[in-house]
Short mmCIF file of C-alpha atoms in Angstrom, two decimals:
data_model
loop_
_atom_site.label_atom_id
_atom_site.label_comp_id
_atom_site.label_asym_id
_atom_site.label_seq_id
_atom_site.Cartn_x
_atom_site.Cartn_y
_atom_site.Cartn_z
CA UNK A 1 20.06 -6.54 -9.96
CA UNK A 2 22.68 -4.05 -9.21
CA UNK A 3 23.88 -3.20 -5.82
CA UNK A 4 22.82 0.60 -4.42
CA UNK A 5 25.72 2.82 -4.62
CA UNK A 6 27.04 5.11 -2.55
CA UNK A 7 25.10 7.69 -4.70
CA UNK A 8 21.74 6.52 -4.05
CA UNK A 9 22.18 4.37 -0.44
CA UNK A 10 19.99 5.95 2.27
CA UNK A 11 22.79 5.43 4.86
CA UNK A 12 25.04 7.73 2.84
CA UNK A 13 26.81 9.47 4.98
CA UNK A 14 24.83 13.54 3.62
CA UNK A 15 26.92 16.85 3.96
CA UNK A 16 24.98 19.24 6.18
CA UNK A 17 23.80 21.39 3.41
CA UNK A 18 22.76 17.80 1.87
CA UNK A 19 20.45 17.16 5.05
CA UNK A 20 19.17 20.79 5.62
CA UNK A 21 17.47 20.32 2.05
CA UNK A 22 16.72 16.40 2.50
CA UNK A 23 15.02 18.03 5.63
CA UNK A 24 13.04 20.38 3.41
CA UNK A 25 12.26 17.82 1.14
CA UNK A 26 10.70 15.40 3.67
CA UNK A 27 8.86 18.15 5.21
CA UNK A 28 6.85 19.36 2.28
CA UNK A 29 6.69 15.52 0.24
CA UNK A 30 6.19 12.35 2.41
CA UNK A 31 8.28 9.43 1.80
CA UNK A 32 7.19 5.81 1.90
CA UNK A 33 8.32 2.31 -0.09
CA UNK A 34 5.98 -1.09 0.83
CA UNK A 35 7.79 -3.91 2.53
CA UNK A 36 7.64 -5.59 -0.58
CA UNK A 37 9.47 -2.58 -2.87
CA UNK A 38 11.83 -2.13 0.46
CA UNK A 39 13.95 -5.54 -0.21
CA UNK A 40 13.74 -4.29 -4.34
CA UNK A 41 15.10 -0.54 -2.96
CA UNK A 42 18.28 -2.51 -0.98
CA UNK A 43 19.14 -4.23 -4.14
CA UNK A 44 18.80 -2.55 -7.07
CA UNK A 45 20.47 1.29 -7.69
CA UNK A 46 18.15 1.91 -10.52
CA UNK A 47 15.45 1.37 -7.83
CA UNK A 48 16.42 3.27 -5.08
CA UNK A 49 16.88 6.47 -6.98
CA UNK A 50 13.02 6.35 -7.71
CA UNK A 51 12.07 6.56 -4.14
CA UNK A 52 14.92 7.49 -1.95
CA UNK A 53 13.84 11.47 -1.07
CA UNK A 54 17.17 13.32 -2.62
CA UNK A 55 18.37 16.56 -1.52
CA UNK A 56 18.18 17.27 -5.25
CA UNK A 57 14.47 17.79 -4.68
CA UNK A 58 14.68 20.97 -2.80
CA UNK A 59 16.01 22.30 -5.74
CA UNK A 60 14.07 25.30 -6.98
CA UNK A 61 12.84 23.97 -10.35
CA UNK A 62 9.71 23.31 -12.25
CA UNK A 63 5.56 23.40 -11.53
CA UNK A 64 3.74 22.12 -9.08
CA UNK A 65 0.57 20.99 -11.33
CA UNK A 66 2.39 20.17 -14.83
CA UNK A 67 -0.66 18.34 -15.85
CA UNK A 68 -4.40 18.72 -14.23
CA UNK A 69 -5.35 15.02 -14.29
CA UNK A 70 -7.49 13.97 -10.99
CA UNK A 71 -8.73 18.35 -10.94
CA UNK A 72 -11.80 19.67 -10.38
CA UNK A 73 -13.54 19.60 -14.25
CA UNK A 74 -16.91 20.39 -14.96
CA UNK A 75 -16.95 21.04 -11.59
CA UNK A 76 -16.38 17.27 -10.41
CA UNK A 77 -13.55 16.09 -8.58
CA UNK A 78 -11.67 13.04 -9.74
CA UNK A 79 -12.96 13.68 -13.28
CA UNK A 80 -11.07 15.13 -16.05
CA UNK A 81 -12.04 15.23 -19.75
CA UNK A 82 -9.63 17.33 -22.17
CA UNK A 83 -9.73 14.91 -25.38
CA UNK A 84 -12.45 14.29 -27.53
CA UNK A 85 -12.79 10.45 -26.93
CA UNK A 86 -11.29 9.66 -23.74
CA UNK A 87 -12.01 10.92 -19.99
CA UNK A 88 -9.93 10.33 -16.86
CA UNK A 89 -11.03 9.22 -13.16
CA UNK A 90 -9.21 9.47 -10.53
CA UNK A 91 -11.10 7.68 -7.29
CA UNK A 92 -8.45 7.88 -4.97
CA UNK A 93 -5.40 9.81 -4.74
CA UNK A 94 -3.09 7.32 -2.56
CA UNK A 95 -0.76 4.66 -3.28
CA UNK A 96 1.69 2.51 -1.40
CA UNK A 97 4.72 3.68 -2.58
CA UNK A 98 5.65 7.02 -3.53
CA UNK A 99 7.76 7.77 -6.67
CA UNK A 100 9.87 10.77 -5.97
CA UNK A 101 9.50 12.26 -9.98
CA UNK A 102 5.28 11.63 -9.58
CA UNK A 103 3.65 14.30 -11.50
CA UNK A 104 1.44 14.00 -9.02
CA UNK A 105 3.42 15.02 -6.69
CA UNK A 106 1.55 17.75 -5.17
CA UNK A 107 -0.93 16.06 -4.02
CA UNK A 108 0.09 12.19 -3.61
CA UNK A 109 3.48 12.78 -1.58
CA UNK A 110 1.76 16.30 -0.68
CA UNK A 111 -0.98 13.99 1.23
CA UNK A 112 -3.83 14.90 -0.49
CA UNK A 113 -5.25 11.18 -0.22
CA UNK A 114 -8.12 12.87 -0.96
CA UNK A 115 -11.10 10.11 -2.12
CA UNK A 116 -14.46 10.87 -4.66
CA UNK A 117 -17.45 10.50 -3.55
CA UNK A 118 -20.25 8.78 -4.12
CA UNK A 119 -22.10 11.52 -6.00
CA UNK A 120 -19.36 12.77 -7.33
CA UNK A 121 -18.79 8.93 -9.24
CA UNK A 122 -22.87 9.51 -10.09
CA UNK A 123 -22.11 13.05 -11.52
CA UNK A 124 -18.65 11.66 -13.67
CA UNK A 125 -20.98 9.17 -14.89
CA UNK A 126 -23.92 11.25 -16.06
CA UNK A 127 -21.34 13.23 -17.41
CA UNK A 128 -19.79 11.01 -19.96
CA UNK A 129 -22.76 8.76 -20.01
CA UNK A 130 -24.56 12.09 -21.74
CA UNK A 131 -21.37 12.54 -24.90
CA UNK A 132 -21.24 9.47 -27.63
CA UNK A 133 -18.21 10.63 -28.40
CA UNK A 134 -16.24 9.38 -25.29
CA UNK A 135 -15.01 6.13 -25.96
CA UNK A 136 -12.68 4.91 -23.42
CA UNK A 137 -12.23 5.63 -19.90
CA UNK A 138 -9.11 5.82 -17.81
CA UNK A 139 -9.17 5.20 -13.78
CA UNK A 140 -6.36 5.89 -12.36
CA UNK A 141 -4.62 7.75 -9.40
CA UNK A 142 -3.08 7.38 -6.94
CA UNK A 143 -3.40 4.04 -7.51
CA UNK A 144 -6.84 2.26 -7.91
CA UNK A 145 -6.06 -1.15 -6.99
CA UNK A 146 -5.66 0.93 -3.68
CA UNK A 147 -8.63 0.01 -2.65
CA UNK A 148 -10.58 -2.41 -5.02
CA UNK A 149 -14.26 -2.47 -3.30
CA UNK A 150 -14.25 1.54 -4.70
CA UNK A 151 -12.47 0.22 -8.43
CA UNK A 152 -14.98 -2.00 -8.60
CA UNK A 153 -17.81 0.40 -7.97
CA UNK A 154 -16.20 2.43 -10.08
CA UNK A 155 -16.25 -0.17 -13.00
CA UNK A 156 -19.96 -1.72 -12.45
CA UNK A 157 -20.82 1.99 -13.46
CA UNK A 158 -18.72 2.69 -16.36
CA UNK A 159 -19.70 -0.75 -17.80
CA UNK A 160 -23.10 0.40 -18.15
CA UNK A 161 -22.34 3.60 -20.38
CA UNK A 162 -23.42 1.95 -23.90
CA UNK A 163 -20.15 4.17 -25.86
CA UNK A 164 -17.70 3.12 -23.71
CA UNK A 165 -15.52 0.30 -25.38
CA UNK A 166 -12.22 0.22 -23.82
CA UNK A 167 -11.63 0.83 -20.11
CA UNK A 168 -8.01 1.04 -18.87
CA UNK A 169 -6.94 0.90 -15.28
CA UNK A 170 -3.41 2.95 -14.16
CA UNK A 171 -1.13 1.19 -11.85
CA UNK A 172 1.95 0.97 -10.18
CA UNK A 173 1.27 -1.29 -7.37
CA UNK A 174 1.58 -4.61 -9.39
CA UNK A 175 5.18 -3.02 -8.38
CA UNK A 176 4.59 -2.31 -4.98
CA UNK A 177 2.09 -4.67 -3.53
CA UNK A 178 2.17 -7.90 -5.67
CA UNK A 179 0.67 -10.06 -2.60
CA UNK A 180 -2.11 -7.56 -3.04
CA UNK A 181 -2.85 -9.08 -6.93
CA UNK A 182 -4.97 -12.07 -6.31
CA UNK A 183 -6.76 -14.03 -8.66
CA UNK A 184 -10.39 -12.41 -6.39
CA UNK A 185 -9.17 -9.28 -7.60
CA UNK A 186 -7.77 -10.33 -11.57
CA UNK A 187 -11.40 -11.91 -11.41
CA UNK A 188 -12.93 -9.04 -10.92
CA UNK A 189 -11.50 -7.08 -13.31
CA UNK A 190 -11.72 -9.60 -15.77
CA UNK A 191 -15.52 -9.66 -15.94
CA UNK A 192 -15.33 -6.59 -17.37
CA UNK A 193 -14.48 -7.75 -20.50
CA UNK A 194 -17.15 -8.30 -23.06
CA UNK A 195 -17.25 -9.35 -27.12
CA UNK A 196 -20.25 -9.12 -28.76
CA UNK A 197 -19.54 -11.72 -31.77
CA UNK A 198 -22.60 -10.47 -33.76
CA UNK A 199 -22.11 -7.23 -33.16
CA UNK A 200 -18.50 -6.12 -32.22
CA UNK A 201 -19.08 -2.48 -32.10
CA UNK A 202 -21.04 -3.29 -28.53
CA UNK A 203 -17.68 -5.54 -27.55
CA UNK A 204 -15.79 -3.56 -24.48
CA UNK A 205 -12.31 -4.07 -23.28
CA UNK A 206 -10.59 -3.38 -20.24
CA UNK A 207 -6.74 -3.32 -19.96
CA UNK A 208 -3.95 -2.57 -17.49
CA UNK A 209 -1.38 0.08 -17.77
CA UNK A 210 1.70 -0.97 -15.64
CA UNK A 211 3.93 1.87 -14.98
CA UNK A 212 7.99 -0.03 -14.99
CA UNK A 213 10.87 1.58 -15.64
CA UNK A 214 13.64 -0.74 -15.17
CA UNK A 215 14.18 -4.73 -15.73
CA UNK A 216 15.50 -5.01 -12.33
CA UNK A 217 11.57 -3.98 -11.57
CA UNK A 218 10.24 -7.45 -12.73
CA UNK A 219 11.04 -9.49 -10.30
CA UNK A 220 9.60 -13.10 -9.77
CA UNK A 221 5.98 -11.88 -7.78
CA UNK A 222 5.85 -9.18 -10.11
CA UNK A 223 5.63 -11.29 -13.08
CA UNK A 224 3.23 -13.39 -11.38
CA UNK A 225 0.83 -10.89 -10.17
CA UNK A 226 0.93 -9.41 -14.14
CA UNK A 227 0.53 -13.22 -14.77
CA UNK A 228 -2.97 -13.14 -12.79
CA UNK A 229 -4.26 -10.72 -15.62
CA UNK A 230 -2.60 -11.99 -18.22
CA UNK A 231 -3.94 -15.31 -17.65
CA UNK A 232 -7.75 -13.92 -17.65
CA UNK A 233 -7.56 -12.18 -20.64
CA UNK A 234 -6.80 -8.63 -19.81
CA UNK A 235 -3.85 -7.36 -21.54
CA UNK A 236 -1.08 -5.17 -20.13
CA UNK A 237 0.52 -2.03 -21.47
CA UNK A 238 4.18 -1.19 -20.24
CA UNK A 239 4.33 2.32 -19.46
CA UNK A 240 7.93 3.88 -18.49
CA UNK A 241 9.23 6.97 -17.85
CA UNK A 242 12.24 8.01 -19.06
CA UNK A 243 14.78 9.27 -16.35
CA UNK A 244 18.37 9.72 -15.91
CA UNK A 245 20.93 7.92 -14.34
CA UNK A 246 18.17 5.31 -14.19
CA UNK A 247 17.25 3.76 -18.04
CA UNK A 248 18.82 6.86 -19.72
CA UNK A 249 20.60 4.24 -22.47
CA UNK A 250 19.35 2.08 -25.25
CA UNK A 251 20.43 -0.65 -23.55
CA UNK A 252 18.28 -0.48 -20.87
CA UNK A 253 15.35 0.72 -22.49
CA UNK A 254 16.01 -2.47 -25.42
CA UNK A 255 16.37 -4.90 -22.08
CA UNK A 256 13.24 -3.91 -20.37
CA UNK A 257 10.90 -3.52 -23.70
CA UNK A 258 12.33 -7.54 -24.00
CA UNK A 259 11.58 -8.45 -21.06
CA UNK A 260 7.95 -6.86 -21.56
CA UNK A 261 7.42 -9.17 -24.67
CA UNK A 262 8.76 -12.25 -22.77
CA UNK A 263 6.28 -12.10 -20.34
CA UNK A 264 3.21 -10.69 -22.52
CA UNK A 265 3.38 -7.16 -21.48
CA UNK A 266 2.49 -5.09 -24.48
CA UNK A 267 4.91 -2.03 -24.98
CA UNK A 268 2.90 0.86 -24.52
CA UNK A 269 4.32 4.66 -23.58
CA UNK A 270 8.01 6.47 -23.26
CA UNK A 271 7.21 9.64 -21.03
CA UNK A 272 9.53 12.14 -21.00
CA UNK A 273 9.49 13.07 -17.38
CA UNK A 274 7.61 15.91 -16.97
CA UNK A 275 8.86 19.36 -14.82
CA UNK A 276 7.21 19.31 -11.85
CA UNK A 277 8.75 20.18 -9.09
CA UNK A 278 11.66 18.42 -7.50
CA UNK A 279 12.73 16.53 -10.63
CA UNK A 280 15.28 18.54 -12.33
CA UNK A 281 17.93 15.81 -11.58
CA UNK A 282 15.60 13.04 -13.33
CA UNK A 283 14.74 14.96 -16.37
CA UNK A 284 16.76 14.47 -19.53
CA UNK A 285 16.86 16.15 -22.97
CA UNK A 286 14.09 15.09 -25.54
CA UNK A 287 16.06 14.53 -27.85
CA UNK A 288 18.06 12.14 -25.78
CA UNK A 289 14.79 9.88 -25.69
CA UNK A 290 14.76 10.28 -29.21
CA UNK A 291 18.02 9.10 -29.99
CA UNK A 292 17.19 6.09 -27.89
CA UNK A 293 14.59 5.73 -30.12
CA UNK A 294 16.53 5.38 -32.63
CA UNK A 295 19.38 3.36 -31.99
CA UNK A 296 16.55 0.69 -31.12
CA UNK A 297 15.15 1.18 -34.32
CA UNK A 298 17.21 -1.53 -36.52
CA UNK A 299 15.17 -3.96 -34.17
CA UNK A 300 11.44 -5.57 -34.42
CA UNK A 301 9.05 -2.88 -34.33
CA UNK A 302 7.41 -4.70 -31.29
CA UNK A 303 10.20 -3.19 -29.83
CA UNK A 304 9.17 0.72 -30.40
CA UNK A 305 7.12 2.40 -27.88
CA UNK A 306 5.19 5.52 -28.33
CA UNK A 307 7.45 8.13 -26.93
CA UNK A 308 5.79 11.62 -25.74
CA UNK A 309 6.48 13.97 -23.59
CA UNK A 310 2.75 15.63 -21.79
CA UNK A 311 2.58 19.30 -21.33
CA UNK A 312 -1.76 20.41 -20.01
CA UNK A 313 -3.42 20.14 -23.51
CA UNK A 314 -2.41 16.83 -24.18
CA UNK A 315 0.44 14.25 -25.22
CA UNK A 316 3.07 15.28 -27.79
CA UNK A 317 4.11 12.26 -29.66
CA UNK A 318 7.98 12.68 -30.58
CA UNK A 319 9.95 9.60 -33.08
CA UNK A 320 13.18 8.35 -34.23
CA UNK A 321 14.41 11.52 -36.78
CA UNK A 322 11.51 13.93 -34.97
CA UNK A 323 13.64 17.59 -35.73
CA UNK A 324 12.18 19.43 -32.77
CA UNK A 325 12.32 22.82 -32.45
CA UNK A 326 13.49 25.61 -29.18
CA UNK A 327 13.25 28.26 -28.71
CA UNK A 328 14.78 30.57 -25.93
CA UNK A 329 12.34 31.97 -22.88
CA UNK A 330 13.43 34.14 -19.90
CA UNK A 331 16.55 32.08 -19.89
CA UNK A 332 15.59 28.60 -20.76
CA UNK A 333 14.70 26.22 -23.62
CA UNK A 334 11.90 25.02 -24.54
CA UNK A 335 10.45 22.55 -27.08
CA UNK A 336 8.35 24.93 -29.64
CA UNK A 337 5.53 22.44 -31.79
CA UNK A 338 2.12 22.89 -33.26
CA UNK A 339 -0.57 20.21 -31.64
CA UNK A 340 -2.73 18.45 -33.15
CA UNK A 341 -5.32 19.78 -31.18
CA UNK A 342 -7.51 22.62 -32.04
CA UNK A 343 -7.79 24.91 -29.55
CA UNK A 344 -11.77 25.60 -29.66
CA UNK A 345 -11.86 21.70 -28.39
CA UNK A 346 -9.42 21.88 -26.07
CA UNK A 347 -11.28 24.43 -23.92
CA UNK A 348 -15.06 22.47 -24.54
CA UNK A 349 -13.56 19.33 -23.35
CA UNK A 350 -11.59 20.92 -19.92
CA UNK A 351 -13.91 23.35 -19.32
CA UNK A 352 -11.61 25.50 -19.41
CA UNK A 353 -12.08 29.38 -20.79
CA UNK A 354 -8.48 30.04 -21.33
CA UNK A 355 -5.53 28.15 -23.00
CA UNK A 356 -2.50 27.20 -20.10
CA UNK A 357 0.15 29.41 -19.69
CA UNK A 358 2.99 27.85 -22.45
CA UNK A 359 0.46 27.60 -24.76
CA UNK A 360 -1.35 29.53 -28.06
CA UNK A 361 -3.10 29.41 -31.06
CA UNK A 362 -2.13 29.49 -34.52
CA UNK A 363 -3.98 30.74 -37.60
CA UNK A 364 -5.66 27.54 -38.16
CA UNK A 365 -6.54 27.48 -34.64
CA UNK A 366 -4.33 24.70 -33.07
CA UNK A 367 -3.02 24.61 -30.09
CA UNK A 368 1.28 25.59 -30.33
CA UNK A 369 2.68 24.65 -27.18
CA UNK A 370 5.72 26.14 -25.30
CA UNK A 371 7.30 22.74 -23.18
CA UNK A 372 10.41 23.02 -21.03
CA UNK A 373 13.46 20.87 -21.91
CA UNK A 374 15.83 19.21 -19.71
CA UNK A 375 19.53 18.35 -20.10
CA UNK A 376 21.61 15.40 -20.06
CA UNK A 377 24.43 17.13 -18.30
CA UNK A 378 25.25 16.10 -14.65
CA UNK A 379 24.24 17.75 -11.63
CA UNK A 380 26.76 20.02 -9.41
CA UNK A 381 27.24 18.39 -6.70
CA UNK A 382 25.73 19.64 -3.30
#
């Protein structure tokens, strides 16, 4: 593992301006590192950058809610739907540690820590159960594994919906608290796998989406915790956020994916870092991610994640050789793209009357989005 550099060491001597900016950040966004993660932060520069509050977070940049996951939707707190075949449930807005780039930063780091009530859960289950087009339910957070009893309560009710074939649980707690991933917890999750050999359409799969951004995060304890799920037939898919100075090079991404494959984690998403408030210093250009995929495309196809950037209307997939279209708006560079999403569908599923800002409808009825790009320049010294 790498050693913490002077740039990220929490004991670094800050200038007066940096101290003031850091205090501004801490007044608005909480800071927390779990005991297990604390050891890793001291040993790894790449990990430390993700969790130590930076003065750069005080720079004027970004939006408070770049993606509306977890908002009130159809009048039900904790439910979201923007796609035809998927719905999202957010039982609890709390985590064991706080990632500084989190796109839910204004809620999780802002101290919301709000739960779905029993009434919220029942209403969300009734909504999902009323539409047979919904085949997948993603349970996310915060982190669902913070409260295993609440997670089990939600899983029991989701599993009763006949047309839901896939349940996905999104987590980073395997990194934050590997000791909390017990055999009992893994057994509880595995109960919700169901294979109907005679009629596969009646089968149901539960899987885990694990957010890991750097090879240093795959510690022995994290791997052991992941194996408690994998050994019980639960697929773990690895999700990674592309971030400047942390993993924005082919060597690091390829090594991370190779380690995923070696320990039984399926490479899944490579996310472009969202334009959330306080995240300017993390954001590369989208082209940087494409260049990384181009560089590793000569290797096995199993090493190729889905590279996406996300706007409020959904994921935008880009890949090797993708040609981006740029436009300038108010002096800033945006990526213009025609999405695969019909505007009428988005408005129906999301329970909105209008498209979000920076989105429009083309002549064929598809949504056209404008996404704020990042850049690959070093930030100015404060």
